[in-house]
Amino acid sequence: MTYADLLLWLHVIGATVLLGTGAGIAFFMLVAHRTDDARLIAHVAGTVVTADLLFTATAVVLQPLTGALLAQEIGWPLSSPWIVLSLGLYVFTGLFWLPVVVIQVKMRNLARKAAQENSSLPPDYYRLFRIWFACGFPAFIAVLAILWLMLTKPQFG
């Protein structure tokens, strides 16, 4: 295995972690939310926060590093339009992901409090969920677009 092969493998693993963890987190949070059960939501949201910090955050940091090293090793200029567009979409995704992490923590805390008090979820939880849900669509579409750019490396202009 060459250095370029190793970088490519790490970069692809990172991309699959970002896509898979993001999709998994969205699925499990949505399923838990639909139960309206504060205890279940608190448990799932706690797991989601941990998964996001452990898997997604690690991949978020390593993706640009492996991508830059791979581009350098193969000889792709970082000014290539498909790379520039990928990086722009990556930043765009991050602008949605960072608030989502904070929102997930707040939702978890609100669900934990409701579970401890044996009460209903507060209106703030539902407001945060709507924001969390809405942020997921543009971020997910951007990740899919980045994957397409990585695979096709289209020539623009």
Short mmCIF file of C-alpha atoms in Angstrom, two decimals:
data_model
loop_
_atom_site.label_atom_id
_atom_site.label_comp_id
_atom_site.label_asym_id
_atom_site.label_seq_id
_atom_site.Cartn_x
_atom_site.Cartn_y
_atom_site.Cartn_z
CA MET A 1 0.00 0.00 0.00
CA THR A 2 1.41 3.35 -1.01
CA TYR A 3 1.18 6.53 1.03
CA ALA A 4 -1.43 7.86 -1.44
CA ASP A 5 -3.45 4.64 -1.04
CA LEU A 6 -3.36 4.99 2.73
CA LEU A 7 -4.47 8.64 2.55
CA LEU A 8 -7.26 7.75 0.12
CA TRP A 9 -8.43 4.93 2.39
CA LEU A 10 -8.42 7.21 5.45
CA HIS A 11 -10.23 9.93 3.52
CA VAL A 12 -12.93 7.52 2.32
CA ILE A 13 -13.32 6.10 5.85
CA GLY A 14 -13.75 9.64 7.16
CA ALA A 15 -16.36 10.44 4.52
CA THR A 16 -18.33 7.29 5.33
CA VAL A 17 -18.16 8.06 9.04
CA LEU A 18 -19.51 11.56 8.42
CA LEU A 19 -22.33 10.34 6.20
CA GLY A 20 -23.14 7.24 8.24
CA THR A 21 -22.99 8.85 11.65
CA GLY A 22 -25.01 11.82 10.46
CA ALA A 23 -27.70 9.63 8.93
CA GLY A 24 -27.74 7.31 11.94
CA ILE A 25 -27.99 10.13 14.43
CA ALA A 26 -30.83 11.72 12.48
CA PHE A 27 -32.71 8.42 12.26
CA PHE A 28 -32.41 7.53 15.95
CA MET A 29 -33.23 11.04 17.16
CA LEU A 30 -36.29 11.17 14.90
CA VAL A 31 -37.53 7.75 16.04
CA ALA A 32 -36.98 8.65 19.71
CA HIS A 33 -38.66 12.04 19.25
CA ARG A 34 -41.75 10.43 17.73
CA THR A 35 -42.32 8.44 20.95
CA ASP A 36 -42.71 11.66 22.96
CA ASP A 37 -41.19 9.68 25.86
CA ALA A 38 -38.84 11.96 27.80
CA ARG A 39 -36.87 9.04 29.29
CA LEU A 40 -36.26 7.42 25.90
CA ILE A 41 -35.42 10.74 24.25
CA ALA A 42 -32.99 11.58 27.08
CA HIS A 43 -31.24 8.23 26.64
CA VAL A 44 -31.04 8.43 22.84
CA ALA A 45 -30.01 12.09 22.85
CA GLY A 46 -27.26 11.26 25.35
CA THR A 47 -25.97 8.54 23.05
CA VAL A 48 -26.24 10.86 20.05
CA VAL A 49 -24.22 13.60 21.75
CA THR A 50 -21.52 11.06 22.61
CA ALA A 51 -21.49 9.63 19.07
CA ASP A 52 -21.30 13.09 17.53
CA LEU A 53 -18.38 14.08 19.72
CA LEU A 54 -16.55 10.78 19.35
CA PHE A 55 -17.11 9.92 15.68
CA THR A 56 -18.30 13.00 13.84
CA ALA A 57 -15.94 15.47 15.50
CA THR A 58 -12.96 13.18 14.85
CA ALA A 59 -13.89 12.80 11.19
CA VAL A 60 -14.55 16.54 10.86
CA VAL A 61 -10.99 17.25 11.96
CA LEU A 62 -9.32 14.47 9.96
CA GLN A 63 -11.19 14.96 6.65
CA PRO A 64 -9.55 18.22 5.59
CA LEU A 65 -6.15 16.93 6.74
CA THR A 66 -6.32 13.68 4.79
CA GLY A 67 -7.85 15.52 1.82
CA ALA A 68 -5.09 18.14 1.71
CA LEU A 69 -2.34 15.53 2.11
CA LEU A 70 -3.95 13.34 -0.55
CA ALA A 71 -4.24 16.25 -2.99
CA GLN A 72 -0.62 17.16 -2.39
CA GLU A 73 0.55 13.56 -2.81
CA ILE A 74 -1.37 13.02 -6.04
CA GLY A 75 -0.63 16.48 -7.41
CA TRP A 76 -4.12 17.99 -7.41
CA PRO A 77 -3.92 21.74 -6.87
CA LEU A 78 -6.04 22.85 -3.93
CA SER A 79 -7.25 25.60 -6.27
CA SER A 80 -8.98 23.01 -8.49
CA PRO A 81 -12.61 24.14 -8.81
CA TRP A 82 -14.03 20.84 -7.51
CA ILE A 83 -11.77 21.01 -4.44
CA VAL A 84 -12.64 24.66 -3.79
CA LEU A 85 -16.35 23.86 -4.11
CA SER A 86 -15.94 20.81 -1.83
CA LEU A 87 -14.23 22.93 0.81
CA GLY A 88 -16.94 25.58 0.55
CA LEU A 89 -19.62 22.94 1.03
CA TYR A 90 -17.62 21.51 3.93
CA VAL A 91 -17.65 24.90 5.68
CA PHE A 92 -21.36 25.26 4.83
CA THR A 93 -22.03 21.86 6.44
CA GLY A 94 -20.04 22.86 9.51
CA LEU A 95 -22.12 26.01 9.92
CA PHE A 96 -25.15 23.76 10.34
CA TRP A 97 -23.42 20.99 12.32
CA LEU A 98 -21.94 23.16 15.10
CA PRO A 99 -25.30 24.61 16.19
CA VAL A 100 -26.85 21.14 15.89
CA VAL A 101 -24.36 19.77 18.44
CA VAL A 102 -25.31 22.52 20.87
CA ILE A 103 -29.02 21.94 20.19
CA GLN A 104 -28.64 18.18 20.80
CA VAL A 105 -27.08 18.87 24.20
CA LYS A 106 -29.92 21.24 25.10
CA MET A 107 -32.56 18.75 23.91
CA ARG A 108 -30.87 15.99 25.93
CA ASN A 109 -30.83 18.19 29.03
CA LEU A 110 -34.47 19.20 28.64
CA ALA A 111 -35.50 15.57 28.16
CA ARG A 112 -33.46 14.49 31.19
CA LYS A 113 -35.10 17.16 33.33
CA ALA A 114 -38.59 16.16 32.14
CA ALA A 115 -37.79 12.49 32.83
CA GLN A 116 -36.49 13.28 36.33
CA GLU A 117 -39.57 15.36 37.11
CA ASN A 118 -41.87 12.83 35.44
CA SER A 119 -43.33 15.64 33.37
CA SER A 120 -44.01 16.33 29.73
CA LEU A 121 -41.34 17.68 27.44
CA PRO A 122 -41.33 21.49 27.55
CA PRO A 123 -42.17 23.68 24.54
CA ASP A 124 -38.49 24.63 24.25
CA TYR A 125 -37.65 21.00 23.47
CA TYR A 126 -40.08 20.97 20.52
CA ARG A 127 -38.80 24.34 19.27
CA LEU A 128 -35.21 23.07 19.39
CA PHE A 129 -36.20 19.85 17.67
CA ARG A 130 -37.73 21.76 14.75
CA ILE A 131 -34.52 23.80 14.36
CA TRP A 132 -32.40 20.64 14.67
CA PHE A 133 -34.51 18.88 12.05
CA ALA A 134 -34.41 21.84 9.65
CA CYS A 135 -30.63 22.13 9.93
CA GLY A 136 -30.19 18.51 8.93
CA PHE A 137 -31.46 18.83 5.37
CA PRO A 138 -29.03 21.39 3.94
CA ALA A 139 -26.10 19.78 5.77
CA PHE A 140 -26.97 16.28 4.52
CA ILE A 141 -27.44 17.48 0.93
CA ALA A 142 -24.10 19.31 1.12
CA VAL A 143 -22.35 16.13 2.33
CA LEU A 144 -23.88 14.19 -0.57
CA ALA A 145 -22.68 16.89 -2.97
CA ILE A 146 -19.16 16.72 -1.51
CA LEU A 147 -19.12 12.95 -2.00
CA TRP A 148 -20.24 13.40 -5.60
CA LEU A 149 -17.48 15.97 -6.19
CA MET A 150 -14.88 13.65 -4.64
CA LEU A 151 -15.95 10.76 -6.83
CA THR A 152 -16.42 12.60 -10.13
CA LYS A 153 -13.89 15.45 -9.85
CA PRO A 154 -15.81 17.41 -12.50
CA GLN A 155 -14.05 19.92 -14.68
CA PHE A 156 -15.79 23.30 -14.58
CA GLY A 157 -15.60 25.95 -17.26
#
